[in-house]
Coordinates of C-alpha atoms and ligand atoms in Angstrom, one line a residue:
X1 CA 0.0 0.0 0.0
X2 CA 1.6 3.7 -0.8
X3 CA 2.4 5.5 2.1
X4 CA 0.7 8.6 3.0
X5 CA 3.5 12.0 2.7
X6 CA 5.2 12.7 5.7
X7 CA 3.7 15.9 7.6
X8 CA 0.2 14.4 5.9
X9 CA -1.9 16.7 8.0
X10 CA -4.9 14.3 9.2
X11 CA -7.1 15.6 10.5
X12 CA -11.3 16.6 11.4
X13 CA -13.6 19.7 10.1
X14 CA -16.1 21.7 11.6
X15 CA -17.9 24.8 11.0
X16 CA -19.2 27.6 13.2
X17 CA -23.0 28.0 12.3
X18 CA -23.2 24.3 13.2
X19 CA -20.7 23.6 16.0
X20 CA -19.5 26.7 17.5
X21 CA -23.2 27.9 19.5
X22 CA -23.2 30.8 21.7
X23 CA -25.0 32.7 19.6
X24 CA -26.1 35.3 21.7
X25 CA -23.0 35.9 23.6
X26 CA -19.6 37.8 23.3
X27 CA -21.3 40.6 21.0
X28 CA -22.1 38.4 18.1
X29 CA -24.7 39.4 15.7
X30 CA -27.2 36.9 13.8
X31 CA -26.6 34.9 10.8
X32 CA -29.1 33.6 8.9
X33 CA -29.0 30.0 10.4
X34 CA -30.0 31.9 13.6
X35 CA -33.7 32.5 12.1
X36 CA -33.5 28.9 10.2
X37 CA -35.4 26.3 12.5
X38 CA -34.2 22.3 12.5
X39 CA -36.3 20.1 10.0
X40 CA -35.8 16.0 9.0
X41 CA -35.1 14.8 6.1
X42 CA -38.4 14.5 4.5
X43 CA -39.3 18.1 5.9
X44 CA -37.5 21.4 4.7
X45 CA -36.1 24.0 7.4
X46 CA -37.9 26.7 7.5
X47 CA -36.7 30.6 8.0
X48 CA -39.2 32.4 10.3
X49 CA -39.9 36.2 10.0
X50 CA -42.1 39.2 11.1
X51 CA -44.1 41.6 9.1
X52 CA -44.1 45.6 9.5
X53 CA -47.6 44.7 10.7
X54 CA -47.2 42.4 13.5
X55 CA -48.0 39.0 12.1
X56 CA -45.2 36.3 11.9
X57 CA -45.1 33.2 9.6
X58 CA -41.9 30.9 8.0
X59 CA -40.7 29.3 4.8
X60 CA -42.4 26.4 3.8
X61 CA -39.6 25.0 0.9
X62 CA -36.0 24.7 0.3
X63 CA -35.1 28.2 -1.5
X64 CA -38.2 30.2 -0.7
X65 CA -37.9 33.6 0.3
X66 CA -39.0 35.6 3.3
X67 CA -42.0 38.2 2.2
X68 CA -40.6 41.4 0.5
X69 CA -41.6 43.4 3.6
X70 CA -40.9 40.6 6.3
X71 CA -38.1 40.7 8.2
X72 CA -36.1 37.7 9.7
X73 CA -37.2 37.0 13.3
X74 CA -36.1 34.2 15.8
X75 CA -39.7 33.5 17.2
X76 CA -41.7 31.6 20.0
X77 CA -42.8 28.3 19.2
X78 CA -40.0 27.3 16.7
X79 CA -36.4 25.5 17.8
X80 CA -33.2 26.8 16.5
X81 CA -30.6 24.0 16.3
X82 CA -27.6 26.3 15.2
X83 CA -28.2 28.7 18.2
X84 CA -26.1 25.9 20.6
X85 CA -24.4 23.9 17.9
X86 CA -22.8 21.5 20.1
X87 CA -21.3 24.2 21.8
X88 CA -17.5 24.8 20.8
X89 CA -17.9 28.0 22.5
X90 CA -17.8 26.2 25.9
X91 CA -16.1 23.4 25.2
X92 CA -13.7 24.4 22.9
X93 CA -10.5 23.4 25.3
X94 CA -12.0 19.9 25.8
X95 CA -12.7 19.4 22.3
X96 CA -9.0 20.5 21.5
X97 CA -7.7 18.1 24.0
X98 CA -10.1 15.4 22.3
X99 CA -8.8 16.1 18.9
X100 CA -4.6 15.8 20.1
X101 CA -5.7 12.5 21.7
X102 CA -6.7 11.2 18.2
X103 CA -3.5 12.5 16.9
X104 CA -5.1 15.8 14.8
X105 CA -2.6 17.3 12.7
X106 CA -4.7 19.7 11.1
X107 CA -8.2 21.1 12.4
X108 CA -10.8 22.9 10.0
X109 CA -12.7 25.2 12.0
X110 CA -14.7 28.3 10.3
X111 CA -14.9 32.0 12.1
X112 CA -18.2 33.4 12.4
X113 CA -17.6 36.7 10.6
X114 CA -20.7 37.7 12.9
X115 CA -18.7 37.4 15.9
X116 CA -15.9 39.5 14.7
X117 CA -18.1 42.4 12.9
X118 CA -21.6 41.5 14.2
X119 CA -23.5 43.0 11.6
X120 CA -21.1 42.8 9.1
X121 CA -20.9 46.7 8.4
X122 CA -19.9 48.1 11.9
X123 CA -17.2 50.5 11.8
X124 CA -14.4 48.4 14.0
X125 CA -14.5 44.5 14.7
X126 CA -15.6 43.3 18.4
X127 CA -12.7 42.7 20.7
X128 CA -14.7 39.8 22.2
X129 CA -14.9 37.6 19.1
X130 CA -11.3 38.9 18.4
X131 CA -10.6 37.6 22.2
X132 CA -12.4 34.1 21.6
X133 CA -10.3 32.8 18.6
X134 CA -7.0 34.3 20.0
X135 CA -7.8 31.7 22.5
X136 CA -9.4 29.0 20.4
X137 CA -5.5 29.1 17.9
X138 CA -3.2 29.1 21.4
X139 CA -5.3 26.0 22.8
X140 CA -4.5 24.4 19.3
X141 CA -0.7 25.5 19.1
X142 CA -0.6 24.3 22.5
X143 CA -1.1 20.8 20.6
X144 CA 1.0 21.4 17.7
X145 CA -2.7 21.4 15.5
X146 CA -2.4 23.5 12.9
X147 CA -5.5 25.5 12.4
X148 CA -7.4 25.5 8.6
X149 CA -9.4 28.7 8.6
X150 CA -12.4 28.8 6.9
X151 CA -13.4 32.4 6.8
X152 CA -17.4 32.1 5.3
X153 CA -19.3 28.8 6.4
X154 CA -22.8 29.6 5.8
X155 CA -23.1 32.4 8.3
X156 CA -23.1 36.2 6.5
X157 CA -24.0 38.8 8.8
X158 CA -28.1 38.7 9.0
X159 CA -27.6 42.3 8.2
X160 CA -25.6 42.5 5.4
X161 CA -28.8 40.3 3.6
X162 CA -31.3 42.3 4.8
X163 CA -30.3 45.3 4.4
X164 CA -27.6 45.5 0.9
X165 CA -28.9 42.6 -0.2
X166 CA -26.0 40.3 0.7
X167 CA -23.9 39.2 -2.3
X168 CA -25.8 40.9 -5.0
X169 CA -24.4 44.1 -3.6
X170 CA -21.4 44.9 -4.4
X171 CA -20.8 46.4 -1.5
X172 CA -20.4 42.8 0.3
X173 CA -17.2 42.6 -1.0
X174 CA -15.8 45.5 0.6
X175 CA -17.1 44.4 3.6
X176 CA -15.8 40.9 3.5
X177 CA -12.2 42.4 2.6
X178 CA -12.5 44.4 5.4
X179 CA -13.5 41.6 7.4
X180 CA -10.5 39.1 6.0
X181 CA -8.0 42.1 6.0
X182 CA -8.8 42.4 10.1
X183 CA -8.5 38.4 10.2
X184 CA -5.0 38.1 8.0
X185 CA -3.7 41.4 10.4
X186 CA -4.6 39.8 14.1
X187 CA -3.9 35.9 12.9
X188 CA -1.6 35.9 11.0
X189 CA 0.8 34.0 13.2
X190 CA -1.6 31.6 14.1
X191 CA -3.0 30.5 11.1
X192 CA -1.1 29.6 7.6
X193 CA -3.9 28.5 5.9
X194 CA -7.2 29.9 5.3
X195 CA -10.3 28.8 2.7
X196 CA -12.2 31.9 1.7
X197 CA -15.5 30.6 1.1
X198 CA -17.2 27.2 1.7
X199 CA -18.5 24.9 -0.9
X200 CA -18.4 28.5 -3.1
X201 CA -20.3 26.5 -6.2
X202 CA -23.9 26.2 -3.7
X203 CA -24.3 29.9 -4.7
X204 CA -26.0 28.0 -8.1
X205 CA -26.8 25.0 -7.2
X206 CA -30.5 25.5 -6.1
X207 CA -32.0 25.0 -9.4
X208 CA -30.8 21.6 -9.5
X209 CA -32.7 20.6 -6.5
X210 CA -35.9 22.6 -7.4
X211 CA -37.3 22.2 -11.2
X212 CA -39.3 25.0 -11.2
X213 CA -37.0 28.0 -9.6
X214 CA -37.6 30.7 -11.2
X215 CA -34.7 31.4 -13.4
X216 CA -34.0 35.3 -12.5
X217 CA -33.1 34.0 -8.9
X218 CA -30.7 31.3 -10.6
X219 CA -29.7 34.4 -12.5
X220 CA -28.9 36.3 -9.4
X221 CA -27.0 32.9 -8.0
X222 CA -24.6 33.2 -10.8
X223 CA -24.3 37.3 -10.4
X224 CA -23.8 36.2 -6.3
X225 CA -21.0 33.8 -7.2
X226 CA -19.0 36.0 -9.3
X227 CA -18.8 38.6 -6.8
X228 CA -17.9 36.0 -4.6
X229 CA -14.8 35.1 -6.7
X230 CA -14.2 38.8 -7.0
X231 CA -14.0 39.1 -3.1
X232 CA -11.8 35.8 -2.7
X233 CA -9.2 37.1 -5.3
X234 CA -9.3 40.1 -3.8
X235 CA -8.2 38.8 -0.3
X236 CA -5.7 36.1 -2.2
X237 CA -3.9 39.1 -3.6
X238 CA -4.2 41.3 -0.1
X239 CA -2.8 38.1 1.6
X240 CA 0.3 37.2 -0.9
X241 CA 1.5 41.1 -0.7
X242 CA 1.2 42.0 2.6
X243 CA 1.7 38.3 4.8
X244 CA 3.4 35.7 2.0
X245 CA 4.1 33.2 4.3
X246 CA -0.1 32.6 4.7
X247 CA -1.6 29.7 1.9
X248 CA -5.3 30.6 0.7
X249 CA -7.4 28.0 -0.9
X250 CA -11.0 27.3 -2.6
X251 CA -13.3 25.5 -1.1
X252 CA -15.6 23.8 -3.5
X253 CA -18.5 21.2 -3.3
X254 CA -17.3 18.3 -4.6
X255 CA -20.3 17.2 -7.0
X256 CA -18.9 14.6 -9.0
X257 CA -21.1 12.4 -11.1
X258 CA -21.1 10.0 -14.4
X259 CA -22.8 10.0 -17.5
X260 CA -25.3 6.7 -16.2
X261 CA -25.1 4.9 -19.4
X262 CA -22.4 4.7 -22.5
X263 CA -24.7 6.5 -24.6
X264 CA -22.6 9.6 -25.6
X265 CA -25.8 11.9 -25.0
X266 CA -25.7 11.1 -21.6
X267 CA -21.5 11.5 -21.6
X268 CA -22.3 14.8 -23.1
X269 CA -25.4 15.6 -20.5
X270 CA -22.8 14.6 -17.3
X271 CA -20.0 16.8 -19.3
X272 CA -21.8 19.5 -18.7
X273 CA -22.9 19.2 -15.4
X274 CA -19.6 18.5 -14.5
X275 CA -18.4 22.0 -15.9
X276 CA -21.6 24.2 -14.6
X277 CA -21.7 22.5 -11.1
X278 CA -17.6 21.8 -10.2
X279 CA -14.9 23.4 -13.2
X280 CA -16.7 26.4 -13.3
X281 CA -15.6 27.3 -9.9
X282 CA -12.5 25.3 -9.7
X283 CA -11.3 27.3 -13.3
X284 CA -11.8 30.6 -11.9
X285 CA -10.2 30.0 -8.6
X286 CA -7.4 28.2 -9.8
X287 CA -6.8 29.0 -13.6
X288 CA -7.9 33.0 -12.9
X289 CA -10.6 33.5 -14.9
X290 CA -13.4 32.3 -16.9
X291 CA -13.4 28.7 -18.7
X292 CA -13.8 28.9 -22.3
X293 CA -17.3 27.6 -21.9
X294 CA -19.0 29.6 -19.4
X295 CA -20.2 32.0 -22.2
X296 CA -22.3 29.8 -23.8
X297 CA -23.6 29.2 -20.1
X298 CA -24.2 33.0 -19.7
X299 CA -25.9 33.2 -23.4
X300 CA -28.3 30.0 -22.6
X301 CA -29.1 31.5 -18.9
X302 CA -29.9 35.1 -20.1
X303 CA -27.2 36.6 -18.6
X304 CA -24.7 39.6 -19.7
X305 CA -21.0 38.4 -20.4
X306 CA -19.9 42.0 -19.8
X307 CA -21.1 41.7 -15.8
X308 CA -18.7 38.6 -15.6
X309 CA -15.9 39.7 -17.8
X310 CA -15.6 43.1 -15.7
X311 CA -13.3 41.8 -13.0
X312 CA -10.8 40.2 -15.6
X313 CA -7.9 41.6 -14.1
X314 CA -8.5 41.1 -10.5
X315 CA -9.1 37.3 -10.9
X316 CA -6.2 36.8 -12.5
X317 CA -4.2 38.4 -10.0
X318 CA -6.1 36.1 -6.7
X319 CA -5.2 32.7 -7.8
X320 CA -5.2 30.5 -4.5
X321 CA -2.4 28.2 -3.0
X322 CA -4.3 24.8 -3.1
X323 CA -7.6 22.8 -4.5
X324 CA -9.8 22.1 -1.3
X325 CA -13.4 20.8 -1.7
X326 CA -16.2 18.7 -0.2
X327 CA -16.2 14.8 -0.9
X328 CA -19.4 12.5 0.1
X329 CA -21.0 10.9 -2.7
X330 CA -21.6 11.0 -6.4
X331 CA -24.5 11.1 -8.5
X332 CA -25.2 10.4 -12.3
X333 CA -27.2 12.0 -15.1
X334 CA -28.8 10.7 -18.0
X335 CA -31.0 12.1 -21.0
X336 CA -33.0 8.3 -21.1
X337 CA -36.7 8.6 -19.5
X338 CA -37.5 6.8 -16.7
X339 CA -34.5 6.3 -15.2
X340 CA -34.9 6.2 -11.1
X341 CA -34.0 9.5 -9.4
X342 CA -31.2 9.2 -6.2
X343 CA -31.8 10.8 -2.6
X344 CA -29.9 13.5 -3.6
X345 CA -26.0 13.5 -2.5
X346 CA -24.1 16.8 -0.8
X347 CA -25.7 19.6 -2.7
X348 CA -26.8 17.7 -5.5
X349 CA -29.5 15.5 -7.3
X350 CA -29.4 12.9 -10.2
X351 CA -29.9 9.1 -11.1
X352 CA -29.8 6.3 -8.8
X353 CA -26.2 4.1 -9.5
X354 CA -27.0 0.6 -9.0
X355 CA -23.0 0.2 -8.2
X356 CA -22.9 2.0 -5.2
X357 CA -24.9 1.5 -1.6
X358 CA -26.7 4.4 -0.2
X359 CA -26.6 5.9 3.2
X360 CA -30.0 6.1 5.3
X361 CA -30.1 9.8 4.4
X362 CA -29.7 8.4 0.4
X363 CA -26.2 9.7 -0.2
X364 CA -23.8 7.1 -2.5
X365 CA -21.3 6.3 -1.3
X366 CA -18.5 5.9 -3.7
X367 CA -14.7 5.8 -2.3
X368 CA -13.7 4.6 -6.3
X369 CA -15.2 8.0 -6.9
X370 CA -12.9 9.9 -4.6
X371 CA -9.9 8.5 -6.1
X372 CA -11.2 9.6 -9.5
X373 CA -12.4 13.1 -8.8
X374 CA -8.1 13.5 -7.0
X375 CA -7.2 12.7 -10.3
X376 CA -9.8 14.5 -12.6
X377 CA -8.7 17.4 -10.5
X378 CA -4.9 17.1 -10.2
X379 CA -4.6 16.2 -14.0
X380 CA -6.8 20.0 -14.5
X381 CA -5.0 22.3 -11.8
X382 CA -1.5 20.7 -10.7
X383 CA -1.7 22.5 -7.1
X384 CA -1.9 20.6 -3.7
X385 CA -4.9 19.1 -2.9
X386 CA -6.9 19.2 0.7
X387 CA -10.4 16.7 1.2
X388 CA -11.9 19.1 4.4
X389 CA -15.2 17.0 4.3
X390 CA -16.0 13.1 3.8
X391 CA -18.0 11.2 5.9
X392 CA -20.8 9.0 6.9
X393 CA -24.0 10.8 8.5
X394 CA -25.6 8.4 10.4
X395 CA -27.8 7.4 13.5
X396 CA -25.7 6.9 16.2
X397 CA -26.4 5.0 19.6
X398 CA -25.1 6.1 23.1
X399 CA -25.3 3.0 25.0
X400 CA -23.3 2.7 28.6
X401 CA -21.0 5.3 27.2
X402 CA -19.7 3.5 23.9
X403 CA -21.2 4.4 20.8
X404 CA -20.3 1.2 18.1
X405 CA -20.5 2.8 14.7
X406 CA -18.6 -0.2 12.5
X407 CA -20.9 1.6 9.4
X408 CA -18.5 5.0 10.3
X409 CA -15.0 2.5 10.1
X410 CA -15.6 1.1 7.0
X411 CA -17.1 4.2 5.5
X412 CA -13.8 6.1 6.8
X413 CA -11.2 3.1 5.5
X414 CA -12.7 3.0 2.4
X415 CA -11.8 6.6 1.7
X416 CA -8.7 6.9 3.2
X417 CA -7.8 2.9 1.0
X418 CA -8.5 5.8 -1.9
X419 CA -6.7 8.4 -1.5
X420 CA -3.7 6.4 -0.5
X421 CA -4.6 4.7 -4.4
X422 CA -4.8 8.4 -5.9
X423 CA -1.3 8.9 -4.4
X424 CA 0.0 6.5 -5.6
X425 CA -1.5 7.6 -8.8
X426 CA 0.6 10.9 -8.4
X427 CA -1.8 12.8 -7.0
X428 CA -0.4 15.6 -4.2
X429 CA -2.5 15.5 -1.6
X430 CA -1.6 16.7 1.3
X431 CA -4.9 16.9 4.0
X432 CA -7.5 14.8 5.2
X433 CA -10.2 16.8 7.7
X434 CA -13.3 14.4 7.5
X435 CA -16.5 15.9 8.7
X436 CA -18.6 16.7 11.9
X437 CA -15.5 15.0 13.5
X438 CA -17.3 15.7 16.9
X439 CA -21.0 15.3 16.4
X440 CA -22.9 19.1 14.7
X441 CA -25.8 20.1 13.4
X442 CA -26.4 18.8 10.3
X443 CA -26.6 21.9 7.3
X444 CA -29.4 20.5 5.1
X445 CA -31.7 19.2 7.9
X446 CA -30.9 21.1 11.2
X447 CA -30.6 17.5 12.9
X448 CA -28.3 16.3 15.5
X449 CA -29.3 12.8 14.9
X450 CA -27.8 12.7 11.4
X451 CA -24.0 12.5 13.1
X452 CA -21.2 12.4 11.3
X453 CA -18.4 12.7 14.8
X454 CA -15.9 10.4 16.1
X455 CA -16.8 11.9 19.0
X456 CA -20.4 11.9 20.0
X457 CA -22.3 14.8 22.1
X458 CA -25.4 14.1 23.8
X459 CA -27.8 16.3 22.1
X460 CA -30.8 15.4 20.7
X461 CA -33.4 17.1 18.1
X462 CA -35.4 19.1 20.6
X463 CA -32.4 20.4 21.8
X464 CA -32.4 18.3 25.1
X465 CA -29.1 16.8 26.4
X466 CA -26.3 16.8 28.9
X467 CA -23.7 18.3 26.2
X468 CA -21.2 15.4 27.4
X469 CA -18.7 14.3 24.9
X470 CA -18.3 10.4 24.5
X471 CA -15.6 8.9 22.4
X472 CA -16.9 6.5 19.8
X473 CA -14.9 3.1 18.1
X474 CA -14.5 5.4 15.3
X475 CA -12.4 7.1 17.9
X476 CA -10.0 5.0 18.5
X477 CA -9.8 3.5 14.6
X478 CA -8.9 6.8 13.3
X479 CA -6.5 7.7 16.4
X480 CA -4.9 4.3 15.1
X481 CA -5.3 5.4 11.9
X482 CA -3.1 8.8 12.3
X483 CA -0.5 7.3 14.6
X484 CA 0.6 4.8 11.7
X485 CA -0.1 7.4 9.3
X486 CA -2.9 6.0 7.4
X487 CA -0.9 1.9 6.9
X488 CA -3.3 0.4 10.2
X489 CA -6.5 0.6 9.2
X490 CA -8.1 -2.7 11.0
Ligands
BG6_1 C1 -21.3 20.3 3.3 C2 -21.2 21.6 4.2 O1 -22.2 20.7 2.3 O2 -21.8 19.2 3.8 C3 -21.4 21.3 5.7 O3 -20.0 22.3 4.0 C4 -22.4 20.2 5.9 O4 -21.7 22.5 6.3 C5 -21.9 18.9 5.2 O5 -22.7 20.0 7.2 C6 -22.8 17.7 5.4 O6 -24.1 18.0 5.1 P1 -25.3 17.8 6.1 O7 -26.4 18.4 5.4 O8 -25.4 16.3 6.2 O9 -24.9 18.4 7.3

C-alpha cells in the first residue's frame, strides 16, 4: 500500500454556524442560520420572520424567500438547532484536548464573521470575538494542531442580507475584505492556511434541486458567485502582498457524477454538469478567470457576459495556493426517460447508480469515486490538494458510554484505502479533515441525529441533552489510523 507523505496533516472539520453555538453571547450578531429552524429529512427547514404589521409566519420550501416586507425574526414556538451547535464555544478546550488525543494534525474550524463584525458593516470589529479565537489558535498551538481557517461557512452577517442585499451588492465585497484584511492582520501568526468561502459553487446549485425555480433567482446565484470570486481574489492578492508566508485556498463542493449509461448523450449531458456544477468554480479559482465555456452558459441563462468579464484583471491576479473541496458521494445523469431519481447527495440530485450503496439519508457512497475526482482534479490544476469533508452521516447509539458505529470505520477506511490509491496515482494531496468530526448540526436538515463525529455529544433534536462528549470506536480506529499514518486501518 503507498504511504501517506510525511507531515500528511490528518485531521477533522467543523464549522461555526453548526458547531461553535453561543450565539447570543460575546457581542455576536445573527446569521441567517440563527432565524433557520431544524427540519428532517423529509421536511425542509424553515426561515421564520415578522411583518411591518405584526403577524409572523416561515418558509415552507428549500429556497423560498422571506416576504418582500418581512423581516427575519427568531420567534416563540420554533427550535433553532444552530443557536447551541454543540457548543464549541464552551467546550472548545475539551474538544481540543479530544482532537490531540486522536492525533489531529490539522483542524478545519470556520470564524463566524458575525462574531468579529456583528452586523457585518460596523465601523471596528468586536474585541470579544477577536478575544475568543486568539484563545481558540493558542489551545491548538498548545497541541501542535495546525489550524485550517475557513473564513465564510454559511453564516453572512443577517444584516448584510437584509439590508444590501448580501452578495448581490457589491458592496459585500468590501465588507468581506475588510472583514478578511482584520483576520489576516490579528492571525496571521496563528494560522497559515485559510479557505475563503465554503462549498463556493452552492451559490447555483439551487435549481438543480428545485425544477421550477424561477430562473431570475438562478440568474442572481450566478451574479452572487462572481462577486464571490471577486472578493476571494481580492483577499488572495491582499494576503500574498502583505503576509506571503499565509496559503489561501478554494473551497468547493465536490459534485462529481457519471454520465449513467455509455450513450454519448448522456456523456455529453454529465460533461456538462460537471463543468456548470464543479470546473466552473474550480477554473476561476485556480486558472484566474473564466473557462472557455461559461459563455455559452451565460448566453443559454440570459445573462450579460460583460457583468462577468468586468473583474478580468482582478481574478487573474487572486489565484489561490491549493484545491480544497467537499467529498461524500456521487451522482449520475442521464438524457433516457425513466431512469430512477437518487436521494440527492451533498448539494446535489441525479440518477440512482446501482453500483454504489446508499446511506440512510440516500447519499452514495463511492470511495472509487474519490480517487477519481483526485485525479480528474490534479490532471486539470497541478496544485496541492486538501479533502476538508467526507463522511458517513448516520444514527448513532449512546449505549453505557460506547457508541459502536462499525458503518463509520468502514465508511472512513474506504476513503482513506482511496486516497492512498490516488497517491500512488501521483496525485499531491496533502490533508485529510473528514466531517462533523465531533458530532454538529447537520446543514441540510438542522438534525443532531444525522452525526457524522468520532466523537459523540449528547444532544438530541429538541435540543435536550447533557452536552457530554463520549468517544466513539470510530475514535480510537482513526486515532490508530493517524499514529501509523494511514498503513493500520483494521
Ligand atoms: C457540506 C457543508 O455541504 O456538507 C457542511 O459544507 C455540511 O456545512 C456537510 O454539514 C454535510 O451536510 P449535512 O447536510 O449532512 O450536514
Amino acid at each position: 500500500m503507498t504511504k501517506f507523505p510525511e507531515n500528511f496533516f490528518w485531521g477533522g472539520a467543523t464549522a461555526a454556524n453548526q458547531y461553535e453555538g453561543g450565539y447570543n453571547e460575546g457581542g455576536r450578531g445573527l446569521a441567517a442560520t440563527d432565524v433557520t429552524t431544524g427540519a428532517t429529512k423529509d421536511s425542509p427547514r424553515r426561515r421564520t420572520y415578522i411583518l411591518p404589521d405584526g403577524t409572523t409566519g416561515a418558509t415552507s420550501k428549500v429556497g423560498e424567500r422571506i416576504p418582500e416586507q418581512a423581516r427575519s425574526a427568531i420567534l416563540d414556538g420554533y427550535y433553532y438547532p444552530n443557536h447551541t451547535g454543540t457548543d464549541f464555544y464552551h467546550h472548545y478546550q475539551e474538544d481540543i484536548a479530544l482532537f490531540a488525543e486522536m492525533g489531529f494534525k490539522m483542524f478545519r474550524m470556520s470564524i463566524a464573521w458575525p462574531r468579529i463584525y456583528p452586523h457585518g458593516n460596523d465601523p471596528e470589529p468586536n474585541p470579544e470575538g477577536i478575544a475568543f479565537y486568539h484563545k481558540v489558535f493558542d489551545e491548538l498551538r498548545k497541541y501542535k494542531i495546525e489550524p485550517l481557517v475557513t473564513i465564510s461557512h454559511y453564516d453572512d452577517p443577517l444584516t448584510l442580507e437584509e439590508e444590501l442585499g448580501g452578495w448581490e451588492n457589491r458592496r459585500t465585497i468590501e465588507y468581506y475584505e475588510r472583514y478578511c484584511q482584520t483576520l489576516f492582520k490579528e492571525y496571521q501568526d496563528d494560522v497559515q492556511y485559510w479557505l475563503t468561502f465554503n462549498e463556493i459553487n452552492s451559490a447555483t446549485m439551487i435549481s438543480s434541486f428545485i425544477p421550477d425555480y424561477p430562473k431570475e433567482l438562478d440568474r442572481a446565484g450566478y451574479r452572487v458567485l462572481h462577486n464571490k470570486f471577486v472578493a476571494s481574489a481580492k483577499v488572495t492578492q491582499y494576503a500574498h502582498t502583505h503576509y506571503p508566508k499565509l496559503k489561501i485556498g478554494c473551497m468547493i463542493a465536490g459534485l462529481f457524477s457519471y454520465p449513467l449509461t455509455c450513450d454519448p448523450k448522456d456523456v455529453l449531458a454529465n460533461q456538462q454538469k460537471m463543468q456548470n456544477y464543479f470546473y466552473y468554480a474550480g477554473d476561476v479559482m485556480v486558472r484566474g478567470t473564466y473557462p472557455a465555456f461559461a459563455k455559452k452558459m451565460w448566453r443559454q441563462l440570459g445573462l450579460d457576459e460583460a457583468f462577468f468579464q468586468q473583474d478580468t484583471d482582478i481574478l487573474k491576479a487572486g489565484r489561490v495556493d491549493f484545491f480544497s473541496y467537499s467529498y461524500y458521494s456521487t451522482s449520475c445523469h442521464t438524457t433516457h426517460e425513466g431512469a430512477k431519481k437518487d436521494g440527492g447527495g451533498n448539494l446535489s440530485l441525479g440518477y440512482y447508480n446501482e453500483y454504489i450503496p446508499y446511506s440512510e439519508w440516500g447519499w452514495g457512497m463511492d470511495p472509487d469515486g474519490l480517487r477519481i475526482s483526485l485525479n480528474e482534479i490534479y490532471d486539470r490544476y497541478q496544485v496541492p490538494i486538501m479533502v476538508v469533508e467526507n463522511g458517513l452521516g448516520a444514527v448513532d447509539k449512546l449505549e453505557n458510554g460506547q457508541v459502536h458505529d462499525p458503518y463509520r470505520i468502514d465508511y472512513m477506511r474506504a476513503h482513506v484505502q482511496a486516497m492512498a490509491q490516488a497517491i500512488d496515482d501521483g496525485v499531491d494531496l496533502i490533508a485529510y479533515t473528514p466531517w462533523g468530526c465531533i458530532d454538529l448540526v447537520s446543514a441540510s436538515t438542522g438534525e443532531m441525529r444525522k452525526r457524522y463525529g468520532m466523537i459523540y455529544v449528547d444532544l438530541n433534536d429538541q435540543g435536550q441533552g447533557t452536552l457530554d462528549r463520549f468517544r466513539k470506536d470510530s475514535f480510537y480506529w482513526y486515532k490508530k489510523c493517524i499514529e501509523s499514518n494511514g498503513e493500520d486501518l483494521d
